[in-house]
Amino acid sequence: MKQAILTGLIIIIMTVSVKSQSNNDFIDFSGKKITAFVLNEVVQQLKELGNGDTIQIKVDNYEAIDNDLSAWSRITGNQIEIIESETNYKIYRIDKRERITSNKKFALIISDKGLEELLSPLGFAWAAAVSGMEVHIYIQGPAVKIMKNGYKEKLKGFSSIFSSFARKGLSQIGHIPPQEKIKELKKLGAKFYLCQPSMDHFKVKKSDLIFTDLVIAEYVTFLEVLEDSDIKFFVQ
């Protein structure tokens, strides 16, 4: 009788163990093909962990993601390993390590407010931020409108009527709207500068802005930042 009870308990324990292992204990990024989207969540998760702790992520088997994750690992010192690889997906284990201080500065100037035109510069800024770099972003010209509460960027010209479709398609692969990217960059420590003459010209009031702690200035202030920056990115 005791043997039967013991056997039953072992079966129950094994069943619970199997269920626990089969449960999704990884962060699932299936369908997201933008590495910065993946890394932004990874960085937020790692903040809550101690050195040596691990997380697992599942991503599409996508060459760009694979290369980007490897580069991020080299830059930050966090260890990354593929623990499962199939035709359609990979599962990585990420071990948190003591952060490597890069002491690198990334400076970005944005002048355009178009949906497509913002993808690349904000993507690079995001990649720099999740890699531990100090990020500074100067916004001028019509681009100051993207800092207004509730602003929605559009495609240019006749294509503007398809903006909502474009936003939906970009969102599906991991491109969140530019204003949301800016808010995420702020959480990652990015510092923003806004051109006051551009604000005046495009009727953007300080009370309209999504942040209250922006640096409002002109070229000389950001020139000082550029002079001390390792990577400079300018978008006309």
PDB file of C-alpha atoms in Angstrom:
ATOM      1  CA  MET A   1       0.000   0.000   0.000  1.00  0.00           C
ATOM      2  CA  LYS A   2       2.789   2.392   1.005  1.00  0.00           C
ATOM      3  CA  GLN A   3       4.655   1.480  -2.175  1.00  0.00           C
ATOM      4  CA  ALA A   4       1.580   2.260  -4.270  1.00  0.00           C
ATOM      5  CA  ILE A   5       1.130   5.646  -2.559  1.00  0.00           C
ATOM      6  CA  LEU A   6       4.825   6.453  -3.049  1.00  0.00           C
ATOM      7  CA  THR A   7       4.627   5.490  -6.717  1.00  0.00           C
ATOM      8  CA  GLY A   8       1.554   7.686  -7.117  1.00  0.00           C
ATOM      9  CA  LEU A   9       3.308  10.660  -5.528  1.00  0.00           C
ATOM     10  CA  ILE A  10       6.317  10.212  -7.820  1.00  0.00           C
ATOM     11  CA  ILE A  11       4.016  10.183 -10.859  1.00  0.00           C
ATOM     12  CA  ILE A  12       2.277  13.365  -9.651  1.00  0.00           C
ATOM     13  CA  ILE A  13       5.626  15.101  -9.044  1.00  0.00           C
ATOM     14  CA  MET A  14       6.900  14.051 -12.492  1.00  0.00           C
ATOM     15  CA  THR A  15       3.676  15.297 -14.092  1.00  0.00           C
ATOM     16  CA  VAL A  16       3.965  18.685 -12.369  1.00  0.00           C
ATOM     17  CA  SER A  17       7.636  18.893 -13.362  1.00  0.00           C
ATOM     18  CA  VAL A  18       6.870  18.139 -17.011  1.00  0.00           C
ATOM     19  CA  LYS A  19       4.080  20.732 -17.069  1.00  0.00           C
ATOM     20  CA  SER A  20       6.384  23.312 -15.536  1.00  0.00           C
ATOM     21  CA  GLN A  21       9.069  22.647 -18.142  1.00  0.00           C
ATOM     22  CA  SER A  22       6.585  22.650 -21.010  1.00  0.00           C
ATOM     23  CA  ASN A  23       5.112  25.948 -19.841  1.00  0.00           C
ATOM     24  CA  ASN A  24       6.383  29.015 -21.724  1.00  0.00           C
ATOM     25  CA  ASP A  25       9.029  30.256 -19.330  1.00  0.00           C
ATOM     26  CA  PHE A  26      10.574  32.356 -22.099  1.00  0.00           C
ATOM     27  CA  ILE A  27       9.572  35.754 -23.470  1.00  0.00           C
ATOM     28  CA  ASP A  28       7.980  35.099 -26.854  1.00  0.00           C
ATOM     29  CA  PHE A  29       8.897  37.596 -29.590  1.00  0.00           C
ATOM     30  CA  SER A  30       7.563  35.505 -32.486  1.00  0.00           C
ATOM     31  CA  GLY A  31       6.790  37.675 -35.505  1.00  0.00           C
ATOM     32  CA  LYS A  32       8.894  40.601 -34.271  1.00  0.00           C
ATOM     33  CA  LYS A  33      11.790  41.227 -36.647  1.00  0.00           C
ATOM     34  CA  ILE A  34      13.125  44.434 -35.094  1.00  0.00           C
ATOM     35  CA  THR A  35      15.989  43.660 -32.710  1.00  0.00           C
ATOM     36  CA  ALA A  36      15.664  46.930 -30.801  1.00  0.00           C
ATOM     37  CA  PHE A  37      12.081  45.967 -29.915  1.00  0.00           C
ATOM     38  CA  VAL A  38      13.354  42.669 -28.518  1.00  0.00           C
ATOM     39  CA  LEU A  39      16.298  44.202 -26.678  1.00  0.00           C
ATOM     40  CA  ASN A  40      14.208  46.952 -25.121  1.00  0.00           C
ATOM     41  CA  GLU A  41      12.142  44.334 -23.270  1.00  0.00           C
ATOM     42  CA  VAL A  42      15.253  42.298 -22.461  1.00  0.00           C
ATOM     43  CA  VAL A  43      16.969  45.333 -20.922  1.00  0.00           C
ATOM     44  CA  GLN A  44      13.897  46.112 -18.797  1.00  0.00           C
ATOM     45  CA  GLN A  45      13.796  42.494 -17.581  1.00  0.00           C
ATOM     46  CA  LEU A  46      17.521  42.438 -16.775  1.00  0.00           C
ATOM     47  CA  LYS A  47      17.171  45.569 -14.649  1.00  0.00           C
ATOM     48  CA  GLU A  48      15.162  43.504 -12.166  1.00  0.00           C
ATOM     49  CA  LEU A  49      17.770  40.729 -11.989  1.00  0.00           C
ATOM     50  CA  GLY A  50      21.110  40.286 -10.282  1.00  0.00           C
ATOM     51  CA  ASN A  51      24.410  39.350 -11.909  1.00  0.00           C
ATOM     52  CA  GLY A  52      24.350  35.700 -12.944  1.00  0.00           C
ATOM     53  CA  ASP A  53      20.561  35.535 -13.242  1.00  0.00           C
ATOM     54  CA  THR A  54      19.114  34.418 -16.565  1.00  0.00           C
ATOM     55  CA  ILE A  55      16.156  34.934 -18.847  1.00  0.00           C
ATOM     56  CA  GLN A  56      15.125  33.105 -22.006  1.00  0.00           C
ATOM     57  CA  ILE A  57      13.680  34.589 -25.166  1.00  0.00           C
ATOM     58  CA  LYS A  58      12.114  33.049 -28.247  1.00  0.00           C
ATOM     59  CA  VAL A  59      12.583  34.868 -31.556  1.00  0.00           C
ATOM     60  CA  ASP A  60      12.102  34.107 -35.223  1.00  0.00           C
ATOM     61  CA  ASN A  61      15.051  32.414 -36.899  1.00  0.00           C
ATOM     62  CA  TYR A  62      16.122  35.678 -38.501  1.00  0.00           C
ATOM     63  CA  GLU A  63      19.732  36.392 -39.410  1.00  0.00           C
ATOM     64  CA  ALA A  64      19.626  40.099 -38.535  1.00  0.00           C
ATOM     65  CA  ILE A  65      18.358  39.356 -35.012  1.00  0.00           C
ATOM     66  CA  ASP A  66      21.013  36.688 -34.518  1.00  0.00           C
ATOM     67  CA  ASN A  67      23.835  39.047 -35.514  1.00  0.00           C
ATOM     68  CA  ASP A  68      22.425  41.980 -33.533  1.00  0.00           C
ATOM     69  CA  LEU A  69      22.034  39.953 -30.343  1.00  0.00           C
ATOM     70  CA  SER A  70      25.644  38.786 -30.664  1.00  0.00           C
ATOM     71  CA  ALA A  71      26.850  42.366 -31.138  1.00  0.00           C
ATOM     72  CA  TRP A  72      24.790  43.550 -28.157  1.00  0.00           C
ATOM     73  CA  SER A  73      26.338  40.792 -26.045  1.00  0.00           C
ATOM     74  CA  ARG A  74      29.857  41.899 -26.984  1.00  0.00           C
ATOM     75  CA  ILE A  75      29.054  45.556 -26.281  1.00  0.00           C
ATOM     76  CA  THR A  76      27.338  45.070 -22.920  1.00  0.00           C
ATOM     77  CA  GLY A  77      29.096  42.005 -21.529  1.00  0.00           C
ATOM     78  CA  ASN A  78      25.854  40.053 -21.039  1.00  0.00           C
ATOM     79  CA  GLN A  79      26.276  36.433 -22.126  1.00  0.00           C
ATOM     80  CA  ILE A  80      23.944  34.971 -24.723  1.00  0.00           C
ATOM     81  CA  GLU A  81      23.603  31.387 -25.899  1.00  0.00           C
ATOM     82  CA  ILE A  82      21.315  29.591 -28.341  1.00  0.00           C
ATOM     83  CA  ILE A  83      19.721  26.704 -26.423  1.00  0.00           C
ATOM     84  CA  GLU A  84      17.242  25.627 -29.105  1.00  0.00           C
ATOM     85  CA  SER A  85      17.281  26.220 -32.841  1.00  0.00           C
ATOM     86  CA  GLU A  86      14.614  25.175 -35.323  1.00  0.00           C
ATOM     87  CA  THR A  87      13.770  26.186 -38.877  1.00  0.00           C
ATOM     88  CA  ASN A  88      11.313  28.880 -37.767  1.00  0.00           C
ATOM     89  CA  TYR A  89      12.603  29.989 -34.373  1.00  0.00           C
ATOM     90  CA  LYS A  90      15.446  30.106 -31.877  1.00  0.00           C
ATOM     91  CA  ILE A  91      15.455  30.214 -28.088  1.00  0.00           C
ATOM     92  CA  TYR A  92      18.264  32.126 -26.391  1.00  0.00           C
ATOM     93  CA  ARG A  93      19.396  32.097 -22.803  1.00  0.00           C
ATOM     94  CA  ILE A  94      20.731  35.457 -21.631  1.00  0.00           C
ATOM     95  CA  ASP A  95      22.938  35.564 -18.529  1.00  0.00           C
ATOM     96  CA  LYS A  96      23.178  38.953 -16.868  1.00  0.00           C
ATOM     97  CA  ARG A  97      26.734  40.099 -16.265  1.00  0.00           C
ATOM     98  CA  GLU A  98      28.204  43.179 -14.651  1.00  0.00           C
ATOM     99  CA  ARG A  99      27.647  46.013 -17.080  1.00  0.00           C
ATOM    100  CA  ILE A 100      30.550  47.126 -19.215  1.00  0.00           C
ATOM    101  CA  THR A 101      30.738  50.925 -19.165  1.00  0.00           C
ATOM    102  CA  SER A 102      31.148  52.002 -22.779  1.00  0.00           C
ATOM    103  CA  ASN A 103      31.646  55.714 -22.060  1.00  0.00           C
ATOM    104  CA  LYS A 104      30.418  56.296 -25.611  1.00  0.00           C
ATOM    105  CA  LYS A 105      28.120  59.145 -26.638  1.00  0.00           C
ATOM    106  CA  PHE A 106      25.587  58.940 -29.455  1.00  0.00           C
ATOM    107  CA  ALA A 107      24.290  62.229 -30.882  1.00  0.00           C
ATOM    108  CA  LEU A 108      21.307  62.449 -33.237  1.00  0.00           C
ATOM    109  CA  ILE A 109      19.773  65.414 -35.058  1.00  0.00           C
ATOM    110  CA  ILE A 110      16.247  64.972 -36.462  1.00  0.00           C
ATOM    111  CA  SER A 111      14.600  67.453 -38.834  1.00  0.00           C
ATOM    112  CA  ASP A 112      12.010  65.279 -40.636  1.00  0.00           C
ATOM    113  CA  LYS A 113       8.709  64.140 -39.125  1.00  0.00           C
ATOM    114  CA  GLY A 114       7.765  61.529 -41.763  1.00  0.00           C
ATOM    115  CA  LEU A 115       6.832  57.994 -40.706  1.00  0.00           C
ATOM    116  CA  GLU A 116       9.452  56.270 -42.858  1.00  0.00           C
ATOM    117  CA  GLU A 117      12.098  58.946 -42.297  1.00  0.00           C
ATOM    118  CA  LEU A 118      12.006  58.454 -38.511  1.00  0.00           C
ATOM    119  CA  LEU A 119      12.489  54.684 -38.550  1.00  0.00           C
ATOM    120  CA  SER A 120      16.236  54.575 -39.112  1.00  0.00           C
ATOM    121  CA  PRO A 121      17.456  57.390 -36.836  1.00  0.00           C
ATOM    122  CA  LEU A 122      15.254  56.404 -33.905  1.00  0.00           C
ATOM    123  CA  GLY A 123      16.190  52.774 -34.475  1.00  0.00           C
ATOM    124  CA  PHE A 124      19.901  53.602 -34.218  1.00  0.00           C
ATOM    125  CA  ALA A 125      19.302  55.749 -31.138  1.00  0.00           C
ATOM    126  CA  TRP A 126      17.343  52.921 -29.531  1.00  0.00           C
ATOM    127  CA  ALA A 127      20.087  50.409 -30.352  1.00  0.00           C
ATOM    128  CA  ALA A 128      22.648  52.752 -28.794  1.00  0.00           C
ATOM    129  CA  ALA A 129      20.557  53.191 -25.657  1.00  0.00           C
ATOM    130  CA  VAL A 130      19.960  49.464 -25.051  1.00  0.00           C
ATOM    131  CA  SER A 131      23.698  48.919 -25.586  1.00  0.00           C
ATOM    132  CA  GLY A 132      24.506  51.242 -22.711  1.00  0.00           C
ATOM    133  CA  MET A 133      25.547  54.335 -24.657  1.00  0.00           C
ATOM    134  CA  GLU A 134      24.732  57.877 -23.612  1.00  0.00           C
ATOM    135  CA  VAL A 135      22.146  59.155 -26.106  1.00  0.00           C
ATOM    136  CA  HIS A 136      21.453  62.817 -26.986  1.00  0.00           C
ATOM    137  CA  ILE A 137      18.757  63.798 -29.519  1.00  0.00           C
ATOM    138  CA  TYR A 138      18.280  67.277 -30.993  1.00  0.00           C
ATOM    139  CA  ILE A 139      14.936  67.879 -32.739  1.00  0.00           C
ATOM    140  CA  GLN A 140      14.394  70.794 -35.094  1.00  0.00           C
ATOM    141  CA  GLY A 141      12.296  71.933 -38.063  1.00  0.00           C
ATOM    142  CA  PRO A 142       8.939  70.210 -38.643  1.00  0.00           C
ATOM    143  CA  ALA A 143      10.188  67.281 -36.537  1.00  0.00           C
ATOM    144  CA  VAL A 144       9.354  69.279 -33.381  1.00  0.00           C
ATOM    145  CA  LYS A 145       5.732  68.252 -33.982  1.00  0.00           C
ATOM    146  CA  ILE A 146       6.507  64.664 -32.991  1.00  0.00           C
ATOM    147  CA  MET A 147       7.036  65.912 -29.417  1.00  0.00           C
ATOM    148  CA  LYS A 148       3.433  67.136 -29.108  1.00  0.00           C
ATOM    149  CA  ASN A 149       0.982  65.081 -27.075  1.00  0.00           C
ATOM    150  CA  GLY A 150      -1.070  62.799 -29.319  1.00  0.00           C
ATOM    151  CA  TYR A 151       0.921  63.423 -32.505  1.00  0.00           C
ATOM    152  CA  LYS A 152       0.649  60.722 -35.203  1.00  0.00           C
ATOM    153  CA  GLU A 153       3.280  60.670 -37.905  1.00  0.00           C
ATOM    154  CA  LYS A 154       2.269  60.097 -41.553  1.00  0.00           C
ATOM    155  CA  LEU A 155       3.733  58.966 -44.836  1.00  0.00           C
ATOM    156  CA  LYS A 156       4.650  61.740 -47.240  1.00  0.00           C
ATOM    157  CA  GLY A 157       2.671  63.037 -50.196  1.00  0.00           C
ATOM    158  CA  PHE A 158      -0.143  61.033 -51.765  1.00  0.00           C
ATOM    159  CA  SER A 159       0.913  57.987 -49.736  1.00  0.00           C
ATOM    160  CA  SER A 160      -0.256  59.758 -46.560  1.00  0.00           C
ATOM    161  CA  ILE A 161      -3.747  58.286 -47.017  1.00  0.00           C
ATOM    162  CA  PHE A 162      -2.201  54.848 -46.383  1.00  0.00           C
ATOM    163  CA  SER A 163      -0.463  55.917 -43.166  1.00  0.00           C
ATOM    164  CA  SER A 164      -2.693  53.878 -40.863  1.00  0.00           C
ATOM    165  CA  PHE A 165      -2.018  50.716 -42.907  1.00  0.00           C
ATOM    166  CA  ALA A 166       1.725  51.414 -42.808  1.00  0.00           C
ATOM    167  CA  ARG A 167       1.672  51.956 -39.046  1.00  0.00           C
ATOM    168  CA  LYS A 168      -0.195  48.682 -38.539  1.00  0.00           C
ATOM    169  CA  GLY A 169       2.249  46.747 -40.719  1.00  0.00           C
ATOM    170  CA  LEU A 170       5.274  48.239 -38.982  1.00  0.00           C
ATOM    171  CA  SER A 171       3.794  47.500 -35.569  1.00  0.00           C
ATOM    172  CA  GLN A 172       3.328  43.830 -36.431  1.00  0.00           C
ATOM    173  CA  ILE A 173       7.061  43.329 -36.988  1.00  0.00           C
ATOM    174  CA  GLY A 174       8.105  45.369 -33.939  1.00  0.00           C
ATOM    175  CA  HIS A 175       8.299  49.008 -35.078  1.00  0.00           C
ATOM    176  CA  ILE A 176       6.329  50.885 -32.424  1.00  0.00           C
ATOM    177  CA  PRO A 177       5.153  54.424 -33.341  1.00  0.00           C
ATOM    178  CA  PRO A 178       7.917  57.081 -33.254  1.00  0.00           C
ATOM    179  CA  GLN A 179       6.430  58.926 -30.293  1.00  0.00           C
ATOM    180  CA  GLU A 180       6.301  55.671 -28.331  1.00  0.00           C
ATOM    181  CA  LYS A 181       9.927  55.016 -29.305  1.00  0.00           C
ATOM    182  CA  ILE A 182      10.825  58.439 -27.982  1.00  0.00           C
ATOM    183  CA  LYS A 183       9.127  57.649 -24.677  1.00  0.00           C
ATOM    184  CA  GLU A 184      11.019  54.353 -24.463  1.00  0.00           C
ATOM    185  CA  LEU A 185      14.270  56.158 -25.243  1.00  0.00           C
ATOM    186  CA  LYS A 186      13.516  58.544 -22.391  1.00  0.00           C
ATOM    187  CA  LYS A 187      13.108  55.577 -20.031  1.00  0.00           C
ATOM    188  CA  LEU A 188      16.471  54.297 -21.232  1.00  0.00           C
ATOM    189  CA  GLY A 189      18.095  57.597 -20.261  1.00  0.00           C
ATOM    190  CA  ALA A 190      18.148  59.519 -23.558  1.00  0.00           C
ATOM    191  CA  LYS A 191      18.351  63.313 -23.271  1.00  0.00           C
ATOM    192  CA  PHE A 192      16.263  65.461 -25.635  1.00  0.00           C
ATOM    193  CA  TYR A 193      16.903  68.961 -26.992  1.00  0.00           C
ATOM    194  CA  LEU A 194      14.285  71.028 -28.829  1.00  0.00           C
ATOM    195  CA  CYS A 195      14.879  73.967 -31.167  1.00  0.00           C
ATOM    196  CA  GLN A 196      12.885  76.944 -29.866  1.00  0.00           C
ATOM    197  CA  PRO A 197      12.674  78.883 -33.184  1.00  0.00           C
ATOM    198  CA  SER A 198      11.282  75.701 -34.786  1.00  0.00           C
ATOM    199  CA  MET A 199       8.743  75.429 -31.966  1.00  0.00           C
ATOM    200  CA  ASP A 200       7.674  79.013 -32.615  1.00  0.00           C
ATOM    201  CA  HIS A 201       7.435  78.509 -36.373  1.00  0.00           C
ATOM    202  CA  PHE A 202       5.435  75.259 -36.178  1.00  0.00           C
ATOM    203  CA  LYS A 203       3.294  76.484 -33.284  1.00  0.00           C
ATOM    204  CA  VAL A 204       4.414  73.895 -30.758  1.00  0.00           C
ATOM    205  CA  LYS A 205       3.940  75.256 -27.244  1.00  0.00           C
ATOM    206  CA  LYS A 206       5.921  74.122 -24.247  1.00  0.00           C
ATOM    207  CA  SER A 207       2.634  73.071 -22.629  1.00  0.00           C
ATOM    208  CA  ASP A 208       1.994  70.741 -25.612  1.00  0.00           C
ATOM    209  CA  LEU A 209       5.136  68.668 -25.081  1.00  0.00           C
ATOM    210  CA  ILE A 210       5.183  65.038 -23.945  1.00  0.00           C
ATOM    211  CA  PHE A 211       8.083  65.787 -21.546  1.00  0.00           C
ATOM    212  CA  THR A 212       8.642  68.685 -19.194  1.00  0.00           C
ATOM    213  CA  ASP A 213      12.409  68.291 -18.807  1.00  0.00           C
ATOM    214  CA  LEU A 214      13.581  68.901 -22.379  1.00  0.00           C
ATOM    215  CA  VAL A 215      16.491  71.226 -23.075  1.00  0.00           C
ATOM    216  CA  ILE A 216      15.141  74.058 -25.232  1.00  0.00           C
ATOM    217  CA  ALA A 217      17.993  75.670 -27.146  1.00  0.00           C
ATOM    218  CA  GLU A 218      19.564  76.288 -30.545  1.00  0.00           C
ATOM    219  CA  TYR A 219      22.689  75.096 -32.316  1.00  0.00           C
ATOM    220  CA  VAL A 220      25.452  76.158 -29.928  1.00  0.00           C
ATOM    221  CA  THR A 221      24.120  74.039 -27.061  1.00  0.00           C
ATOM    222  CA  PHE A 222      23.996  70.919 -29.189  1.00  0.00           C
ATOM    223  CA  LEU A 223      27.296  71.741 -30.889  1.00  0.00           C
ATOM    224  CA  GLU A 224      28.887  71.236 -27.483  1.00  0.00           C
ATOM    225  CA  VAL A 225      27.246  67.782 -27.356  1.00  0.00           C
ATOM    226  CA  LEU A 226      28.372  66.929 -30.898  1.00  0.00           C
ATOM    227  CA  GLU A 227      31.941  67.904 -30.135  1.00  0.00           C
ATOM    228  CA  ASP A 228      32.063  65.361 -27.330  1.00  0.00           C
ATOM    229  CA  SER A 229      30.173  62.563 -29.143  1.00  0.00           C
ATOM    230  CA  ASP A 230      31.637  59.375 -30.585  1.00  0.00           C
ATOM    231  CA  ILE A 231      28.789  58.635 -33.012  1.00  0.00           C
ATOM    232  CA  LYS A 232      26.917  61.379 -34.865  1.00  0.00           C
ATOM    233  CA  PHE A 233      23.726  60.855 -36.867  1.00  0.00           C
ATOM    234  CA  PHE A 234      21.970  63.605 -38.836  1.00  0.00           C
ATOM    235  CA  VAL A 235      18.621  63.291 -40.639  1.00  0.00           C
ATOM    236  CA  GLN A 236      17.630  66.107 -43.027  1.00  0.00           C
TER     237      GLN A 236
END
